[in-house]
mmCIF file of C-alpha atoms in Angstrom:
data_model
loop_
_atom_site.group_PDB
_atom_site.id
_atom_site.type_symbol
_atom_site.label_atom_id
_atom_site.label_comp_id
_atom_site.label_asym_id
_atom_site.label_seq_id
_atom_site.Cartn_x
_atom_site.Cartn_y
_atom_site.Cartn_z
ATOM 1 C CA UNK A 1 -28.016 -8.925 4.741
ATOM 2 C CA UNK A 2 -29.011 -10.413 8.552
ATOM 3 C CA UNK A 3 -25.973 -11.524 9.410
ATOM 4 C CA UNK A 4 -26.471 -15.520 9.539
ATOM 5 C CA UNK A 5 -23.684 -17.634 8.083
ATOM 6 C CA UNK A 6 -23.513 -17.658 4.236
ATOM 7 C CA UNK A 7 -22.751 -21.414 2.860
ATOM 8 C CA UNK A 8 -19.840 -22.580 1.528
ATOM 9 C CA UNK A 9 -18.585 -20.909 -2.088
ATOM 10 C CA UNK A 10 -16.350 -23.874 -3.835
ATOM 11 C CA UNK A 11 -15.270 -20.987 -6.005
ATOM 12 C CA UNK A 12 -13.724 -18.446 -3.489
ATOM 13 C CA UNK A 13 -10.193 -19.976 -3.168
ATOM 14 C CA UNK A 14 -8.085 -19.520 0.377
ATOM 15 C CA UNK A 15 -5.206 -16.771 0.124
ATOM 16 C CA UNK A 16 -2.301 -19.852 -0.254
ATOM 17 C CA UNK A 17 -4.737 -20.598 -3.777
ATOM 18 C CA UNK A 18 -5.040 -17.241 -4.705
ATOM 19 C CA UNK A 19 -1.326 -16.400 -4.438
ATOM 20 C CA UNK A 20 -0.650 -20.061 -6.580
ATOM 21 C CA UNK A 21 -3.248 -18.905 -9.059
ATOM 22 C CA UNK A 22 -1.922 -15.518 -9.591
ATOM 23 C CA UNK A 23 1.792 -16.838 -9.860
ATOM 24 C CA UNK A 24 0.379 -19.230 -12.146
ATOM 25 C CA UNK A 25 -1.360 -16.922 -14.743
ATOM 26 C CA UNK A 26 2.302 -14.523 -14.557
ATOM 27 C CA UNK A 27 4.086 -17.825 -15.948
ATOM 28 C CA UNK A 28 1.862 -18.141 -18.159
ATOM 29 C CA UNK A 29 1.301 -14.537 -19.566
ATOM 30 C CA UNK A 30 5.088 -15.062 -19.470
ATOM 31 C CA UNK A 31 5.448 -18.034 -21.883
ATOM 32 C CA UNK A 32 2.430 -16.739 -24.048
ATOM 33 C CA UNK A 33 3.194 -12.835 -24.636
ATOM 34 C CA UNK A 34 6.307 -13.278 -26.750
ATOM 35 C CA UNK A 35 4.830 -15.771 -29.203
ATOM 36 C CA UNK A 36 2.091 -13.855 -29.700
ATOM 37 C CA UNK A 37 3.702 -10.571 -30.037
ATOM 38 C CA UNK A 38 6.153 -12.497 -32.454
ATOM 39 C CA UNK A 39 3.123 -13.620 -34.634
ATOM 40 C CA UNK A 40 0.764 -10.877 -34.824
ATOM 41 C CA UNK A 41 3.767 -7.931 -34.781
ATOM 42 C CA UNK A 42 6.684 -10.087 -36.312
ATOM 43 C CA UNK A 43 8.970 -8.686 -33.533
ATOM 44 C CA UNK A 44 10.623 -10.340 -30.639
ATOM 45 C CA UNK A 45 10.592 -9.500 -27.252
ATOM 46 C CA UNK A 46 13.359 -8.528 -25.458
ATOM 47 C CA UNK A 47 13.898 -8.914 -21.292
ATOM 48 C CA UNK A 48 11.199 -9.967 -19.683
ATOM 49 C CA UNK A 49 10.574 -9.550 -16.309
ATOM 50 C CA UNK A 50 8.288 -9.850 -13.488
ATOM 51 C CA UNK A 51 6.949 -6.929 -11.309
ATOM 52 C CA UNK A 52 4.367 -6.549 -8.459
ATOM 53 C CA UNK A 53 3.391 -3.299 -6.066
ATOM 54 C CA UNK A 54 2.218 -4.249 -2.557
ATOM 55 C CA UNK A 55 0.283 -7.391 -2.991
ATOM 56 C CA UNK A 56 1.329 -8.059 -6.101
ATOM 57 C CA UNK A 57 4.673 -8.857 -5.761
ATOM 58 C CA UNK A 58 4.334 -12.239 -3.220
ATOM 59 C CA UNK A 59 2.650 -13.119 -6.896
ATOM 60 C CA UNK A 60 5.498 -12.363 -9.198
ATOM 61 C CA UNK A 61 8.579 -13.332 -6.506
ATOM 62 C CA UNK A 62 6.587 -16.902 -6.523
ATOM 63 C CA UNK A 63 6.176 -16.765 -10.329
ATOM 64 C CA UNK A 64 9.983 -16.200 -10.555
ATOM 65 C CA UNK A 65 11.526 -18.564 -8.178
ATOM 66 C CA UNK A 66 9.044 -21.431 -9.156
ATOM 67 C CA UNK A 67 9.712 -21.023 -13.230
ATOM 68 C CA UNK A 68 11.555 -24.063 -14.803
ATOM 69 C CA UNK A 69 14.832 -23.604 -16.502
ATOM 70 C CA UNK A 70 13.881 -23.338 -20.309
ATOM 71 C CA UNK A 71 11.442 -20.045 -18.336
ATOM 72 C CA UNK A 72 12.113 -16.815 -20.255
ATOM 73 C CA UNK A 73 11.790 -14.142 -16.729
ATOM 74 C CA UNK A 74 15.118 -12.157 -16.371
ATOM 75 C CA UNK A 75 14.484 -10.318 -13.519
ATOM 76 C CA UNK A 76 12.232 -8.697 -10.540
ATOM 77 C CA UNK A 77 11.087 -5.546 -10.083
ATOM 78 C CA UNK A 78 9.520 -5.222 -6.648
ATOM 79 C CA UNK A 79 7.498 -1.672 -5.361
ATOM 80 C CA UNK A 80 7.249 -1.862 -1.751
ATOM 81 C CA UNK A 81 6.844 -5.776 -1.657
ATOM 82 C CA UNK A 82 3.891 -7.093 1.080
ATOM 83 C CA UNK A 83 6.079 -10.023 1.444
ATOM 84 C CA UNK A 84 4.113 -10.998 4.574
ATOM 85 C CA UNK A 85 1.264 -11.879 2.333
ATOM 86 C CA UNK A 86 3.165 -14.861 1.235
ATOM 87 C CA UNK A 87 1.567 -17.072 3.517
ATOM 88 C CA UNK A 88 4.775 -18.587 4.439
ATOM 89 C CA UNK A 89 5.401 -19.919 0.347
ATOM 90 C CA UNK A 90 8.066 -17.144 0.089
ATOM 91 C CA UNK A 91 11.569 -16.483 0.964
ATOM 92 C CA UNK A 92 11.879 -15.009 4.129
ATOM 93 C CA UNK A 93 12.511 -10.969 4.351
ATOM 94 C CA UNK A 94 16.036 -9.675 2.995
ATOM 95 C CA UNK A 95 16.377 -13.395 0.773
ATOM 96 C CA UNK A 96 17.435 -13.217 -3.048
ATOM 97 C CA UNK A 97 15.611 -14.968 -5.909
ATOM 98 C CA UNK A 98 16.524 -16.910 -8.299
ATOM 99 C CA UNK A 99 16.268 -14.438 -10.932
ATOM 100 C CA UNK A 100 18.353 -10.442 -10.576
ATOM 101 C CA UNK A 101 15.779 -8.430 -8.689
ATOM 102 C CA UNK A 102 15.236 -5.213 -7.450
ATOM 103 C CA UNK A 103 13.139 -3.994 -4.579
ATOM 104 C CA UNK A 104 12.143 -0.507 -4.249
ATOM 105 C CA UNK A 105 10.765 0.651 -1.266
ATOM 106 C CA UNK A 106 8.944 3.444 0.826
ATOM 107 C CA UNK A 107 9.254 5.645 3.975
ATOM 108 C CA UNK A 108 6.962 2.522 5.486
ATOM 109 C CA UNK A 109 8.475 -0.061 4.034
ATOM 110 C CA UNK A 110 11.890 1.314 4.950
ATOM 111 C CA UNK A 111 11.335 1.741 7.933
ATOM 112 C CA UNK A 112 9.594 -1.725 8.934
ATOM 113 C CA UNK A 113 12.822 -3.089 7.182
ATOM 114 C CA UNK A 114 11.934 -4.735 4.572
ATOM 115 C CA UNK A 115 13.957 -5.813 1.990
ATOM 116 C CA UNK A 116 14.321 -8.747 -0.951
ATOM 117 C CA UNK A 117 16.461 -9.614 -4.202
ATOM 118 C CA UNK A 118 19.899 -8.821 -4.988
ATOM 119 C CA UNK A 119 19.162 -4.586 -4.055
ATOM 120 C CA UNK A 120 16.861 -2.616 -2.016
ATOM 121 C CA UNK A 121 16.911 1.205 -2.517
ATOM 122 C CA UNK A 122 14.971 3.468 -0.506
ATOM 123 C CA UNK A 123 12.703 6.297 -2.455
ATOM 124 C CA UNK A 124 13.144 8.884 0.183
ATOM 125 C CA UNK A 125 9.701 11.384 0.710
ATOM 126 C CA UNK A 126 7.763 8.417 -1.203
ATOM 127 C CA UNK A 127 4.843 6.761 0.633
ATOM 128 C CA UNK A 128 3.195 3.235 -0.166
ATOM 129 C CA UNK A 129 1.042 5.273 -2.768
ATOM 130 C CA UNK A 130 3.630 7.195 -4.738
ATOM 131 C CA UNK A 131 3.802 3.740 -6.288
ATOM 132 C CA UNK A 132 0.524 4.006 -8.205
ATOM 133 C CA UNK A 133 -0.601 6.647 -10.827
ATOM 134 C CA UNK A 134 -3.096 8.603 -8.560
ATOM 135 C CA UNK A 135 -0.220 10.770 -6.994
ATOM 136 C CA UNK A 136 0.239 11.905 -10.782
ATOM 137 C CA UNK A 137 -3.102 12.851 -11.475
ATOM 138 C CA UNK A 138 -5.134 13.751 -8.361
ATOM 139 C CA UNK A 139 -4.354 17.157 -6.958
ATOM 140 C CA UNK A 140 -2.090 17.676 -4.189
ATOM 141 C CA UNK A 141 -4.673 19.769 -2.670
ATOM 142 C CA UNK A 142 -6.492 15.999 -2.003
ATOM 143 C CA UNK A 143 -3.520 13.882 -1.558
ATOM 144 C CA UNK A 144 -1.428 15.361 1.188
ATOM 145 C CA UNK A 145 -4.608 15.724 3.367
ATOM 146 C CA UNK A 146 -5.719 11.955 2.724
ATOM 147 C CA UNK A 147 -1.854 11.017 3.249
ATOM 148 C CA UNK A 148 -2.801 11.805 7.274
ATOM 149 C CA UNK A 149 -5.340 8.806 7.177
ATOM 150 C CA UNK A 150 -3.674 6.164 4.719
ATOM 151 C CA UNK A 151 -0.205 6.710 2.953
ATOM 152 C CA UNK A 152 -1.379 8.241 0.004
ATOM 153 C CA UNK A 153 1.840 10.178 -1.415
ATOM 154 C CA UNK A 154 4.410 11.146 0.450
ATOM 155 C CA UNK A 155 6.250 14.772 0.361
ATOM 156 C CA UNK A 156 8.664 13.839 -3.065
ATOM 157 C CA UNK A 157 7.246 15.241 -5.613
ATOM 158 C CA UNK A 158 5.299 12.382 -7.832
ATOM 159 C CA UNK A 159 6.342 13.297 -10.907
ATOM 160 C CA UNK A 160 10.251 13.113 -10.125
ATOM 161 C CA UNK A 161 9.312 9.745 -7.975
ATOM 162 C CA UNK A 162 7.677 8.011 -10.837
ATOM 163 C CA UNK A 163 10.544 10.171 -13.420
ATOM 164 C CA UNK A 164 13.233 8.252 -11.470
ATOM 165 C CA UNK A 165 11.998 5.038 -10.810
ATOM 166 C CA UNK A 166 11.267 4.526 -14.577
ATOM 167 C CA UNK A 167 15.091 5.488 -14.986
ATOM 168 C CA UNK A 168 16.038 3.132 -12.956
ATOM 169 C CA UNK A 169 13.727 0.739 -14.105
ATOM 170 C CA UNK A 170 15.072 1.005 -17.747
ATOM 171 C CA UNK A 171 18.767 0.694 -16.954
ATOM 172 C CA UNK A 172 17.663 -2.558 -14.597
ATOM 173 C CA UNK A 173 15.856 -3.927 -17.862
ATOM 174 C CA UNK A 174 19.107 -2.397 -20.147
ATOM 175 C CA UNK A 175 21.585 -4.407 -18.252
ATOM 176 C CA UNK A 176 19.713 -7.019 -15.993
ATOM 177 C CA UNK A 177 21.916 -5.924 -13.376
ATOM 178 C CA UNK A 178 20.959 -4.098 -10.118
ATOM 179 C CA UNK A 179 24.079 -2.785 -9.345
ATOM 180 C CA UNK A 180 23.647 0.500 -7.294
ATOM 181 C CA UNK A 181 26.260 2.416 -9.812
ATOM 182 C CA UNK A 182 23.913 1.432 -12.777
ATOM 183 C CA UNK A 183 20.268 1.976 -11.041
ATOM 184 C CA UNK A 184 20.899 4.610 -8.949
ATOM 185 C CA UNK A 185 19.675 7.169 -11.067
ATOM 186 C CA UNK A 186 18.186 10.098 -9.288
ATOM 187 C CA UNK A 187 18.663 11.851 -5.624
ATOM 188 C CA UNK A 188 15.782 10.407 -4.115
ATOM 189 C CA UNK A 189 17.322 7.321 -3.806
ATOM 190 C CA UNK A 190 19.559 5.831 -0.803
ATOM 191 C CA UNK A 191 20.705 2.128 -0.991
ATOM 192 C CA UNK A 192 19.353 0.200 2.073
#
């Protein structure tokens, strides 16, 4: 390219859009998924609930406070929550929703304080990127080095960080109830 001013794009949306489009498409996703898993599997689903990592969850906290009544979302599960990307639509830092929710959060996150929903735990030795699968699959040998430039994976090791968040996951989704005594599964975490 050289550099001179591109012309307006009608279809590139401003960040307040994007965030109302991706809430919007969770809600709906939301309503549609059960039907369709009743008619082409004859089964029901159970819970449902929202989650979002990082950028992601602005989406589904905005998709869960903004669903009517008759909505079928039970709950929040939040992985390190970029709440600042928002752009001021959101409930401000350490607010609950309307739904039970559960925020889990990393050495970063912790420590910039953030928090949301009804419980906040701490994944001690997990970065921002223990949250994805590449912890689980690329070799230490890359990831600890790369951690020194961008938060890659923290010390914990990823398998018992992914192990105990799906634990705790499951008995949030069992009971729709973040209480620390029913959540806290595991050592690695520490209620914030």
């Amino acid at each position: 390219e050289d550099g001179s001013e591109r012309r307006f794009n009608e279809y590139l949306m401003t960040g307040r859009q994007q965030l109302t489009r991706r809430a919007s498409e969770l809600l709906e996703a939301a309503d549609f998924l059960p039907k369709e898993l009743e008619k082409c599997y004859n089964t029901t689903a159970g819970t449902i609930m929202l989650g979002g990592h990082s950028y992601g969850a602005p989406s589904a906290v905005m998709a869960a406070n903004g669903a009517s009544e008759q909505s079928n979302i039970q709950g929040l599960i939040l992985h390190d929550p970029a709440l600042g990307m928002g752009y001021g639509m959101l409930p401000p830092n350490g607010a609950k929703s309307k739904v039970p929710t559960i925020s889990y959060v990393s050495d970063e996150y912790n420590r910039a304080n953030v928090r949301y929903g009804d419980l906040t735990l701490h994944v001690r030795g997990c970065f921002h990127g223990n949250f994805v699968d590449a912890p689980l699959w690329a070799p230490r040998l890359v990831m600890r080095p790369l951690s020194l430039v961008i938060p890659a994976a923290g010390p914990a090791d990823p398998l018992m960080v992914h192990d105990q968040l799906a634990e705790s996951a499951m008995a949030f989704l069992e009971s729709r109830d973040p209480e620390p005594k029913r959540v806290m599964t595991g050592d690695l975490f520490e209620l914030v």
